[in-house]
Amino acid sequence: MGFDQYHEPPEELSQETRTFARMITSLIEEAEAISWYEQRMSVEKDKSAKAIMANAQKEEFKHFGMNLEFLLRKKTNWRIELQGILFTKGDIVKRGEAAEKKLD
């Protein structure tokens, strides 16, 4: 089974880079699933069905978080920058700009 997750010949990529690509793909898939559940829940009339979807979406959030944490452990610069943005107060754009300057 072939996948289109690589933009370079896979045989030329290190195992570390292939794992990174898989985790990025997984992160994207989890984000898409979160969005799909959000859309389904917004139109679902049956309360039981909606509750099941909400429960499933929570699982997708967990998977998204685990994928993100894995990537942040591998990419120190990402971790440094996101620490200045995530779980903070204040203007998000200003926090992002300040976090980016830390890497300069």
mmCIF file of N, CA, C and O in Angstrom:
data_model
loop_
_atom_site.group_PDB
_atom_site.id
_atom_site.type_symbol
_atom_site.label_atom_id
_atom_site.label_comp_id
_atom_site.label_asym_id
_atom_site.label_seq_id
_atom_site.Cartn_x
_atom_site.Cartn_y
_atom_site.Cartn_z
ATOM 1 N N MET A 1 0.851 -1.169 0.000
ATOM 2 C CA MET A 1 0.000 0.000 0.000
ATOM 3 C C MET A 1 0.899 1.235 0.000
ATOM 4 O O MET A 1 1.769 1.386 0.841
ATOM 5 N N GLY A 2 0.697 2.134 -0.932
ATOM 6 C CA GLY A 2 1.507 3.336 -1.020
ATOM 7 C C GLY A 2 0.850 4.504 -0.307
ATOM 8 O O GLY A 2 -0.357 4.573 -0.168
ATOM 9 N N PHE A 3 1.687 5.400 0.147
ATOM 10 C CA PHE A 3 1.204 6.600 0.821
ATOM 11 C C PHE A 3 1.848 7.810 0.167
ATOM 12 O O PHE A 3 2.973 7.754 -0.303
ATOM 13 N N ASP A 4 1.154 8.918 0.169
ATOM 14 C CA ASP A 4 1.675 10.150 -0.401
ATOM 15 C C ASP A 4 2.110 11.122 0.689
ATOM 16 O O ASP A 4 1.989 12.321 0.537
ATOM 17 N N GLN A 5 2.623 10.599 1.798
ATOM 18 C CA GLN A 5 3.002 11.484 2.900
ATOM 19 C C GLN A 5 4.414 12.034 2.749
ATOM 20 O O GLN A 5 4.814 12.922 3.488
ATOM 21 N N TYR A 6 5.165 11.514 1.783
ATOM 22 C CA TYR A 6 6.527 11.989 1.585
ATOM 23 C C TYR A 6 6.611 12.858 0.336
ATOM 24 O O TYR A 6 5.960 12.599 -0.660
ATOM 25 N N HIS A 7 7.452 13.876 0.406
ATOM 26 C CA HIS A 7 7.688 14.741 -0.750
ATOM 27 C C HIS A 7 9.064 14.486 -1.334
ATOM 28 O O HIS A 7 9.433 15.093 -2.333
ATOM 29 N N GLU A 8 9.794 13.598 -0.693
ATOM 30 C CA GLU A 8 11.108 13.162 -1.163
ATOM 31 C C GLU A 8 11.074 11.647 -1.221
ATOM 32 O O GLU A 8 10.234 11.006 -0.586
ATOM 33 N N PRO A 9 11.982 11.029 -1.970
ATOM 34 C CA PRO A 9 11.987 9.562 -2.047
ATOM 35 C C PRO A 9 12.160 8.942 -0.659
ATOM 36 O O PRO A 9 13.141 9.248 0.033
ATOM 37 N N PRO A 10 11.221 8.123 -0.217
ATOM 38 C CA PRO A 10 11.281 7.551 1.135
ATOM 39 C C PRO A 10 12.588 6.823 1.430
ATOM 40 O O PRO A 10 13.096 6.897 2.546
ATOM 41 N N GLU A 11 13.131 6.143 0.431
ATOM 42 C CA GLU A 11 14.359 5.389 0.664
ATOM 43 C C GLU A 11 15.560 6.298 0.949
ATOM 44 O O GLU A 11 16.575 5.859 1.475
ATOM 45 N N GLU A 12 15.418 7.579 0.636
ATOM 46 C CA GLU A 12 16.492 8.538 0.916
ATOM 47 C C GLU A 12 16.313 9.226 2.268
ATOM 48 O O GLU A 12 17.206 9.942 2.718
ATOM 49 N N LEU A 13 15.184 9.000 2.901
ATOM 50 C CA LEU A 13 14.900 9.642 4.180
ATOM 51 C C LEU A 13 15.345 8.757 5.334
ATOM 52 O O LEU A 13 15.213 7.533 5.277
ATOM 53 N N SER A 14 15.828 9.391 6.398
ATOM 54 C CA SER A 14 16.215 8.635 7.582
ATOM 55 C C SER A 14 14.969 8.074 8.264
ATOM 56 O O SER A 14 13.854 8.557 8.038
ATOM 57 N N GLN A 15 15.181 7.089 9.121
ATOM 58 C CA GLN A 15 14.072 6.528 9.890
ATOM 59 C C GLN A 15 13.435 7.614 10.756
ATOM 60 O O GLN A 15 12.224 7.682 10.885
ATOM 61 N N GLU A 16 14.267 8.479 11.317
ATOM 62 C CA GLU A 16 13.768 9.576 12.156
ATOM 63 C C GLU A 16 12.842 10.505 11.357
ATOM 64 O O GLU A 16 11.785 10.905 11.840
ATOM 65 N N THR A 17 13.224 10.822 10.134
ATOM 66 C CA THR A 17 12.406 11.692 9.286
ATOM 67 C C THR A 17 11.115 11.001 8.877
ATOM 68 O O THR A 17 10.055 11.639 8.832
ATOM 69 N N ARG A 18 11.164 9.715 8.618
ATOM 70 C CA ARG A 18 9.943 8.982 8.261
ATOM 71 C C ARG A 18 8.988 8.921 9.449
ATOM 72 O O ARG A 18 7.784 9.087 9.300
ATOM 73 N N THR A 19 9.530 8.705 10.650
ATOM 74 C CA THR A 19 8.691 8.719 11.853
ATOM 75 C C THR A 19 8.078 10.098 12.045
ATOM 76 O O THR A 19 6.876 10.213 12.346
ATOM 77 N N PHE A 20 8.878 11.138 11.854
ATOM 78 C CA PHE A 20 8.382 12.513 11.965
ATOM 79 C C PHE A 20 7.221 12.729 10.997
ATOM 80 O O PHE A 20 6.179 13.264 11.376
ATOM 81 N N ALA A 21 7.377 12.294 9.757
ATOM 82 C CA ALA A 21 6.318 12.452 8.750
ATOM 83 C C ALA A 21 5.050 11.703 9.166
ATOM 84 O O ALA A 21 3.936 12.209 8.985
ATOM 85 N N ARG A 22 5.220 10.511 9.721
ATOM 86 C CA ARG A 22 4.052 9.741 10.178
ATOM 87 C C ARG A 22 3.319 10.471 11.298
ATOM 88 O O ARG A 22 2.090 10.514 11.331
ATOM 89 N N MET A 23 4.082 11.046 12.215
ATOM 90 C CA MET A 23 3.460 11.738 13.344
ATOM 91 C C MET A 23 2.774 13.027 12.892
ATOM 92 O O MET A 23 1.695 13.357 13.401
ATOM 93 N N ILE A 24 3.363 13.728 11.946
ATOM 94 C CA ILE A 24 2.703 14.917 11.387
ATOM 95 C C ILE A 24 1.395 14.508 10.710
ATOM 96 O O ILE A 24 0.353 15.146 10.899
ATOM 97 N N THR A 25 1.440 13.431 9.935
ATOM 98 C CA THR A 25 0.234 12.927 9.257
ATOM 99 C C THR A 25 -0.815 12.537 10.288
ATOM 100 O O THR A 25 -1.996 12.861 10.138
ATOM 101 N N SER A 26 -0.406 11.878 11.353
ATOM 102 C CA SER A 26 -1.342 11.494 12.413
ATOM 103 C C SER A 26 -1.955 12.716 13.077
ATOM 104 O O SER A 26 -3.161 12.746 13.366
ATOM 105 N N LEU A 27 -1.140 13.740 13.312
ATOM 106 C CA LEU A 27 -1.641 14.982 13.915
ATOM 107 C C LEU A 27 -2.714 15.610 13.029
ATOM 108 O O LEU A 27 -3.774 16.021 13.519
ATOM 109 N N ILE A 28 -2.452 15.647 11.735
ATOM 110 C CA ILE A 28 -3.415 16.201 10.777
ATOM 111 C C ILE A 28 -4.706 15.380 10.788
ATOM 112 O O ILE A 28 -5.814 15.936 10.815
ATOM 113 N N GLU A 29 -4.569 14.059 10.786
ATOM 114 C CA GLU A 29 -5.752 13.195 10.781
ATOM 115 C C GLU A 29 -6.586 13.378 12.048
ATOM 116 O O GLU A 29 -7.820 13.384 11.994
ATOM 117 N N GLU A 30 -5.922 13.521 13.193
ATOM 118 C CA GLU A 30 -6.659 13.740 14.444
ATOM 119 C C GLU A 30 -7.385 15.082 14.412
ATOM 120 O O GLU A 30 -8.533 15.181 14.841
ATOM 121 N N ALA A 31 -6.726 16.122 13.892
ATOM 122 C CA ALA A 31 -7.374 17.435 13.786
ATOM 123 C C ALA A 31 -8.594 17.357 12.871
ATOM 124 O O ALA A 31 -9.645 17.947 13.173
ATOM 125 N N GLU A 32 -8.463 16.643 11.771
ATOM 126 C CA GLU A 32 -9.612 16.474 10.865
ATOM 127 C C GLU A 32 -10.751 15.748 11.560
ATOM 128 O O GLU A 32 -11.906 16.149 11.434
ATOM 129 N N ALA A 33 -10.429 14.702 12.310
ATOM 130 C CA ALA A 33 -11.470 13.943 13.015
ATOM 131 C C ALA A 33 -12.176 14.821 14.051
ATOM 132 O O ALA A 33 -13.399 14.757 14.194
ATOM 133 N N ILE A 34 -11.415 15.653 14.753
ATOM 134 C CA ILE A 34 -12.011 16.578 15.727
ATOM 135 C C ILE A 34 -13.001 17.493 15.020
ATOM 136 O O ILE A 34 -14.119 17.716 15.500
ATOM 137 N N SER A 35 -12.611 18.001 13.870
ATOM 138 C CA SER A 35 -13.490 18.883 13.097
ATOM 139 C C SER A 35 -14.732 18.147 12.612
ATOM 140 O O SER A 35 -15.844 18.682 12.669
ATOM 141 N N TRP A 36 -14.544 16.931 12.131
ATOM 142 C CA TRP A 36 -15.699 16.162 11.638
ATOM 143 C C TRP A 36 -16.710 15.941 12.751
ATOM 144 O O TRP A 36 -17.914 16.091 12.540
ATOM 145 N N TYR A 37 -16.227 15.559 13.945
ATOM 146 C CA TYR A 37 -17.151 15.348 15.061
ATOM 147 C C TYR A 37 -17.842 16.648 15.446
ATOM 148 O O TYR A 37 -19.030 16.663 15.762
ATOM 149 N N GLU A 38 -17.110 17.751 15.421
ATOM 150 C CA GLU A 38 -17.707 19.050 15.751
ATOM 151 C C GLU A 38 -18.856 19.371 14.795
ATOM 152 O O GLU A 38 -19.924 19.823 15.207
ATOM 153 N N GLN A 39 -18.626 19.129 13.519
ATOM 154 C CA GLN A 39 -19.659 19.387 12.516
ATOM 155 C C GLN A 39 -20.855 18.462 12.709
ATOM 156 O O GLN A 39 -22.014 18.908 12.643
ATOM 157 N N ARG A 40 -20.585 17.192 12.942
ATOM 158 C CA ARG A 40 -21.679 16.233 13.141
ATOM 159 C C ARG A 40 -22.508 16.588 14.361
ATOM 160 O O ARG A 40 -23.742 16.520 14.333
ATOM 161 N N MET A 41 -21.837 16.955 15.448
ATOM 162 C CA MET A 41 -22.557 17.292 16.674
ATOM 163 C C MET A 41 -23.403 18.550 16.503
ATOM 164 O O MET A 41 -24.462 18.669 17.117
ATOM 165 N N SER A 42 -22.937 19.473 15.665
ATOM 166 C CA SER A 42 -23.686 20.721 15.497
ATOM 167 C C SER A 42 -25.015 20.514 14.787
ATOM 168 O O SER A 42 -25.920 21.333 14.932
ATOM 169 N N VAL A 43 -25.158 19.417 14.048
ATOM 170 C CA VAL A 43 -26.414 19.175 13.333
ATOM 171 C C VAL A 43 -27.201 17.984 13.890
ATOM 172 O O VAL A 43 -28.365 17.803 13.525
ATOM 173 N N GLU A 44 -26.595 17.207 14.778
ATOM 174 C CA GLU A 44 -27.261 16.008 15.300
ATOM 175 C C GLU A 44 -28.370 16.379 16.267
ATOM 176 O O GLU A 44 -28.169 17.166 17.196
ATOM 177 N N LYS A 45 -29.538 15.819 16.056
ATOM 178 C CA LYS A 45 -30.705 16.093 16.901
ATOM 179 C C LYS A 45 -30.853 15.070 18.041
ATOM 180 O O LYS A 45 -31.358 15.397 19.102
ATOM 181 N N ASP A 46 -30.413 13.850 17.800
ATOM 182 C CA ASP A 46 -30.571 12.792 18.800
ATOM 183 C C ASP A 46 -29.526 12.977 19.905
ATOM 184 O O ASP A 46 -28.322 12.956 19.652
ATOM 185 N N LYS A 47 -29.979 13.158 21.157
ATOM 186 C CA LYS A 47 -29.078 13.436 22.277
ATOM 187 C C LYS A 47 -28.113 12.294 22.550
ATOM 188 O O LYS A 47 -26.950 12.520 22.883
ATOM 189 N N SER A 48 -28.577 11.068 22.423
ATOM 190 C CA SER A 48 -27.698 9.922 22.663
ATOM 191 C C SER A 48 -26.605 9.836 21.605
ATOM 192 O O SER A 48 -25.435 9.598 21.921
ATOM 193 N N ALA A 49 -26.995 10.024 20.358
ATOM 194 C CA ALA A 49 -26.006 9.996 19.281
ATOM 195 C C ALA A 49 -24.984 11.116 19.468
ATOM 196 O O ALA A 49 -23.776 10.914 19.295
ATOM 197 N N LYS A 50 -25.476 12.295 19.849
ATOM 198 C CA LYS A 50 -24.590 13.438 20.051
ATOM 199 C C LYS A 50 -23.618 13.168 21.206
ATOM 200 O O LYS A 50 -22.435 13.521 21.126
ATOM 201 N N ALA A 51 -24.084 12.532 22.256
ATOM 202 C CA ALA A 51 -23.223 12.200 23.396
ATOM 203 C C ALA A 51 -22.131 11.215 22.989
ATOM 204 O O ALA A 51 -20.977 11.340 23.423
ATOM 205 N N ILE A 52 -22.473 10.257 22.163
ATOM 206 C CA ILE A 52 -21.483 9.293 21.674
ATOM 207 C C ILE A 52 -20.432 9.999 20.833
ATOM 208 O O ILE A 52 -19.231 9.757 20.959
ATOM 209 N N MET A 53 -20.881 10.904 19.974
ATOM 210 C CA MET A 53 -19.946 11.669 19.146
ATOM 211 C C MET A 53 -19.029 12.531 20.006
ATOM 212 O O MET A 53 -17.824 12.639 19.738
ATOM 213 N N ALA A 54 -19.581 13.143 21.048
ATOM 214 C CA ALA A 54 -18.780 13.975 21.938
ATOM 215 C C ALA A 54 -17.719 13.139 22.651
ATOM 216 O O ALA A 54 -16.575 13.563 22.805
ATOM 217 N N ASN A 55 -18.110 11.940 23.049
ATOM 218 C CA ASN A 55 -17.166 11.030 23.688
ATOM 219 C C ASN A 55 -16.051 10.643 22.722
ATOM 220 O O ASN A 55 -14.871 10.622 23.087
ATOM 221 N N ALA A 56 -16.411 10.352 21.488
ATOM 222 C CA ALA A 56 -15.420 9.995 20.480
ATOM 223 C C ALA A 56 -14.486 11.174 20.195
ATOM 224 O O ALA A 56 -13.277 10.998 20.025
ATOM 225 N N GLN A 57 -15.047 12.378 20.173
ATOM 226 C CA GLN A 57 -14.223 13.559 19.913
ATOM 227 C C GLN A 57 -13.183 13.751 21.021
ATOM 228 O O GLN A 57 -12.046 14.136 20.749
ATOM 229 N N LYS A 58 -13.565 13.455 22.267
ATOM 230 C CA LYS A 58 -12.608 13.559 23.379
ATOM 231 C C LYS A 58 -11.412 12.647 23.140
ATOM 232 O O LYS A 58 -10.280 13.006 23.455
ATOM 233 N N GLU A 59 -11.663 11.473 22.615
ATOM 234 C CA GLU A 59 -10.565 10.548 22.287
ATOM 235 C C GLU A 59 -9.641 11.152 21.228
ATOM 236 O O GLU A 59 -8.427 11.020 21.314
ATOM 237 N N GLU A 60 -10.244 11.817 20.258
ATOM 238 C CA GLU A 60 -9.439 12.444 19.206
ATOM 239 C C GLU A 60 -8.581 13.568 19.779
ATOM 240 O O GLU A 60 -7.434 13.746 19.376
ATOM 241 N N PHE A 61 -9.125 14.330 20.743
ATOM 242 C CA PHE A 61 -8.346 15.371 21.411
ATOM 243 C C PHE A 61 -7.132 14.752 22.105
ATOM 244 O O PHE A 61 -6.024 15.284 22.049
ATOM 245 N N LYS A 62 -7.361 13.631 22.785
ATOM 246 C CA LYS A 62 -6.263 12.955 23.481
ATOM 247 C C LYS A 62 -5.195 12.529 22.486
ATOM 248 O O LYS A 62 -4.003 12.770 22.707
ATOM 249 N N HIS A 63 -5.616 11.925 21.379
ATOM 250 C CA HIS A 63 -4.658 11.475 20.365
ATOM 251 C C HIS A 63 -3.896 12.661 19.767
ATOM 252 O O HIS A 63 -2.685 12.591 19.554
ATOM 253 N N PHE A 64 -4.618 13.761 19.502
ATOM 254 C CA PHE A 64 -3.982 14.970 18.977
ATOM 255 C C PHE A 64 -2.911 15.453 19.956
ATOM 256 O O PHE A 64 -1.787 15.762 19.560
ATOM 257 N N GLY A 65 -3.266 15.511 21.226
ATOM 258 C CA GLY A 65 -2.326 15.971 22.246
ATOM 259 C C GLY A 65 -1.097 15.085 22.351
ATOM 260 O O GLY A 65 0.021 15.582 22.505
ATOM 261 N N MET A 66 -1.290 13.776 22.276
ATOM 262 C CA MET A 66 -0.147 12.866 22.354
ATOM 263 C C MET A 66 0.762 13.022 21.141
ATOM 264 O O MET A 66 1.995 13.026 21.284
ATOM 265 N N ASN A 67 0.182 13.167 19.969
ATOM 266 C CA ASN A 67 0.982 13.386 18.762
ATOM 267 C C ASN A 67 1.764 14.692 18.869
ATOM 268 O O ASN A 67 2.959 14.744 18.545
ATOM 269 N N LEU A 68 1.099 15.747 19.309
ATOM 270 C CA LEU A 68 1.754 17.041 19.440
ATOM 271 C C LEU A 68 2.901 16.962 20.450
ATOM 272 O O LEU A 68 4.002 17.457 20.192
ATOM 273 N N GLU A 69 2.658 16.336 21.571
ATOM 274 C CA GLU A 69 3.708 16.216 22.592
ATOM 275 C C GLU A 69 4.905 15.426 22.060
ATOM 276 O O GLU A 69 6.061 15.798 22.303
ATOM 277 N N PHE A 70 4.660 14.363 21.322
ATOM 278 C CA PHE A 70 5.754 13.597 20.723
ATOM 279 C C PHE A 70 6.604 14.500 19.831
ATOM 280 O O PHE A 70 7.838 14.509 19.921
ATOM 281 N N LEU A 71 5.941 15.267 18.979
ATOM 282 C CA LEU A 71 6.660 16.153 18.065
ATOM 283 C C LEU A 71 7.422 17.233 18.822
ATOM 284 O O LEU A 71 8.561 17.563 18.468
ATOM 285 N N LEU A 72 6.823 17.789 19.861
ATOM 286 C CA LEU A 72 7.490 18.829 20.633
ATOM 287 C C LEU A 72 8.707 18.293 21.382
ATOM 288 O O LEU A 72 9.671 19.020 21.607
ATOM 289 N N ARG A 73 8.664 17.031 21.757
ATOM 290 C CA ARG A 73 9.836 16.425 22.410
ATOM 291 C C ARG A 73 10.974 16.217 21.419
ATOM 292 O O ARG A 73 12.140 16.173 21.809
ATOM 293 N N LYS A 74 10.647 16.079 20.155
ATOM 294 C CA LYS A 74 11.664 15.875 19.118
ATOM 295 C C LYS A 74 12.199 17.190 18.560
ATOM 296 O O LYS A 74 13.302 17.234 18.036
ATOM 297 N N LYS A 75 11.412 18.246 18.640
ATOM 298 C CA LYS A 75 11.778 19.538 18.052
ATOM 299 C C LYS A 75 11.857 20.600 19.151
ATOM 300 O O LYS A 75 10.869 21.259 19.485
ATOM 301 N N THR A 76 13.029 20.784 19.697
ATOM 302 C CA THR A 76 13.226 21.703 20.815
ATOM 303 C C THR A 76 12.769 23.118 20.480
ATOM 304 O O THR A 76 12.135 23.786 21.303
ATOM 305 N N ASN A 77 13.078 23.597 19.275
ATOM 306 C CA ASN A 77 12.674 24.962 18.909
ATOM 307 C C ASN A 77 11.159 25.115 18.895
ATOM 308 O O ASN A 77 10.637 26.166 19.272
ATOM 309 N N TRP A 78 10.460 24.090 18.440
ATOM 310 C CA TRP A 78 8.997 24.143 18.461
ATOM 311 C C TRP A 78 8.513 24.285 19.901
ATOM 312 O O TRP A 78 7.629 25.065 20.211
ATOM 313 N N ARG A 79 9.089 23.469 20.793
ATOM 314 C CA ARG A 79 8.671 23.461 22.193
ATOM 315 C C ARG A 79 8.900 24.838 22.817
ATOM 316 O O ARG A 79 8.023 25.374 23.497
ATOM 317 N N ILE A 80 10.083 25.412 22.579
ATOM 318 C CA ILE A 80 10.405 26.725 23.138
ATOM 319 C C ILE A 80 9.398 27.765 22.652
ATOM 320 O O ILE A 80 8.854 28.546 23.439
ATOM 321 N N GLU A 81 9.123 27.758 21.354
ATOM 322 C CA GLU A 81 8.204 28.755 20.805
ATOM 323 C C GLU A 81 6.775 28.559 21.324
ATOM 324 O O GLU A 81 6.118 29.513 21.733
ATOM 325 N N LEU A 82 6.316 27.323 21.344
ATOM 326 C CA LEU A 82 4.938 27.085 21.781
ATOM 327 C C LEU A 82 4.736 27.316 23.266
ATOM 328 O O LEU A 82 3.633 27.659 23.699
ATOM 329 N N GLN A 83 5.799 27.178 24.068
ATOM 330 C CA GLN A 83 5.677 27.475 25.496
ATOM 331 C C GLN A 83 5.346 28.947 25.721
ATOM 332 O O GLN A 83 4.741 29.295 26.730
ATOM 333 N N GLY A 84 5.721 29.790 24.778
ATOM 334 C CA GLY A 84 5.400 31.207 24.892
ATOM 335 C C GLY A 84 4.006 31.563 24.400
ATOM 336 O O GLY A 84 3.572 32.700 24.543
ATOM 337 N N ILE A 85 3.322 30.580 23.814
ATOM 338 C CA ILE A 85 1.996 30.836 23.230
ATOM 339 C C ILE A 85 0.890 30.049 23.944
ATOM 340 O O ILE A 85 -0.135 30.612 24.330
ATOM 341 N N LEU A 86 1.110 28.765 24.113
ATOM 342 C CA LEU A 86 0.070 27.894 24.663
ATOM 343 C C LEU A 86 -0.109 28.098 26.167
ATOM 344 O O LEU A 86 0.853 28.323 26.898
ATOM 345 N N PHE A 87 -1.335 28.016 26.605
ATOM 346 C CA PHE A 87 -1.707 28.076 28.019
ATOM 347 C C PHE A 87 -1.238 29.375 28.682
ATOM 348 O O PHE A 87 -0.834 29.384 29.842
ATOM 349 N N THR A 88 -1.279 30.450 27.928
ATOM 350 C CA THR A 88 -0.912 31.769 28.448
ATOM 351 C C THR A 88 -2.125 32.685 28.345
ATOM 352 O O THR A 88 -3.131 32.323 27.740
ATOM 353 N N LYS A 89 -2.002 33.848 28.915
ATOM 354 C CA LYS A 89 -3.063 34.852 28.817
ATOM 355 C C LYS A 89 -2.564 35.987 27.944
ATOM 356 O O LYS A 89 -1.370 36.113 27.692
ATOM 357 N N GLY A 90 -3.476 36.802 27.480
ATOM 358 C CA GLY A 90 -3.095 37.958 26.678
ATOM 359 C C GLY A 90 -3.331 37.719 25.197
ATOM 360 O O GLY A 90 -3.852 36.680 24.785
ATOM 361 N N ASP A 91 -2.933 38.680 24.416
ATOM 362 C CA ASP A 91 -3.125 38.650 22.969
ATOM 363 C C ASP A 91 -2.312 37.514 22.348
ATOM 364 O O ASP A 91 -1.084 37.463 22.510
ATOM 365 N N ILE A 92 -2.970 36.637 21.651
ATOM 366 C CA ILE A 92 -2.322 35.459 21.082
ATOM 367 C C ILE A 92 -1.253 35.852 20.056
ATOM 368 O O ILE A 92 -0.160 35.283 20.046
ATOM 369 N N VAL A 93 -1.565 36.815 19.204
ATOM 370 C CA VAL A 93 -0.601 37.232 18.178
ATOM 371 C C VAL A 93 0.638 37.836 18.841
ATOM 372 O O VAL A 93 1.772 37.509 18.467
ATOM 373 N N LYS A 94 0.442 38.686 19.825
ATOM 374 C CA LYS A 94 1.582 39.291 20.520
ATOM 375 C C LYS A 94 2.408 38.226 21.229
ATOM 376 O O LYS A 94 3.640 38.282 21.238
ATOM 377 N N ARG A 95 1.746 37.267 21.832
ATOM 378 C CA ARG A 95 2.462 36.163 22.501
ATOM 379 C C ARG A 95 3.277 35.382 21.476
ATOM 380 O O ARG A 95 4.416 35.000 21.735
ATOM 381 N N GLY A 96 2.696 35.151 20.308
ATOM 382 C CA GLY A 96 3.404 34.432 19.252
ATOM 383 C C GLY A 96 4.628 35.183 18.760
ATOM 384 O O GLY A 96 5.689 34.599 18.546
ATOM 385 N N GLU A 97 4.474 36.481 18.585
ATOM 386 C CA GLU A 97 5.605 37.301 18.129
ATOM 387 C C GLU A 97 6.719 37.318 19.170
ATOM 388 O O GLU A 97 7.895 37.221 18.832
ATOM 389 N N ALA A 98 6.351 37.416 20.429
ATOM 390 C CA ALA A 98 7.350 37.414 21.506
ATOM 391 C C ALA A 98 8.057 36.055 21.589
ATOM 392 O O ALA A 98 9.271 35.987 21.776
ATOM 393 N N ALA A 99 7.303 34.973 21.424
ATOM 394 C CA ALA A 99 7.882 33.635 21.470
ATOM 395 C C ALA A 99 8.853 33.420 20.304
ATOM 396 O O ALA A 99 9.907 32.817 20.478
ATOM 397 N N GLU A 100 8.508 33.950 19.152
ATOM 398 C CA GLU A 100 9.362 33.810 17.973
ATOM 399 C C GLU A 100 10.696 34.543 18.173
ATOM 400 O O GLU A 100 11.752 34.052 17.768
ATOM 401 N N LYS A 101 10.653 35.682 18.846
ATOM 402 C CA LYS A 101 11.868 36.461 19.096
ATOM 403 C C LYS A 101 12.838 35.721 20.014
ATOM 404 O O LYS A 101 14.040 35.921 19.933
ATOM 405 N N LYS A 102 12.313 34.846 20.874
ATOM 406 C CA LYS A 102 13.179 34.065 21.757
ATOM 407 C C LYS A 102 14.117 33.158 20.966
ATOM 408 O O LYS A 102 15.174 32.793 21.451
ATOM 409 N N LEU A 103 13.707 32.778 19.766
ATOM 410 C CA LEU A 103 14.508 31.871 18.947
ATOM 411 C C LEU A 103 15.553 32.594 18.110
ATOM 412 O O LEU A 103 16.428 31.966 17.545
ATOM 413 N N ASP A 104 15.437 33.921 18.013
ATOM 414 C CA ASP A 104 16.399 34.680 17.206
ATOM 415 C C ASP A 104 17.762 34.737 17.838
ATOM 416 O O ASP A 104 18.044 34.618 18.919
#
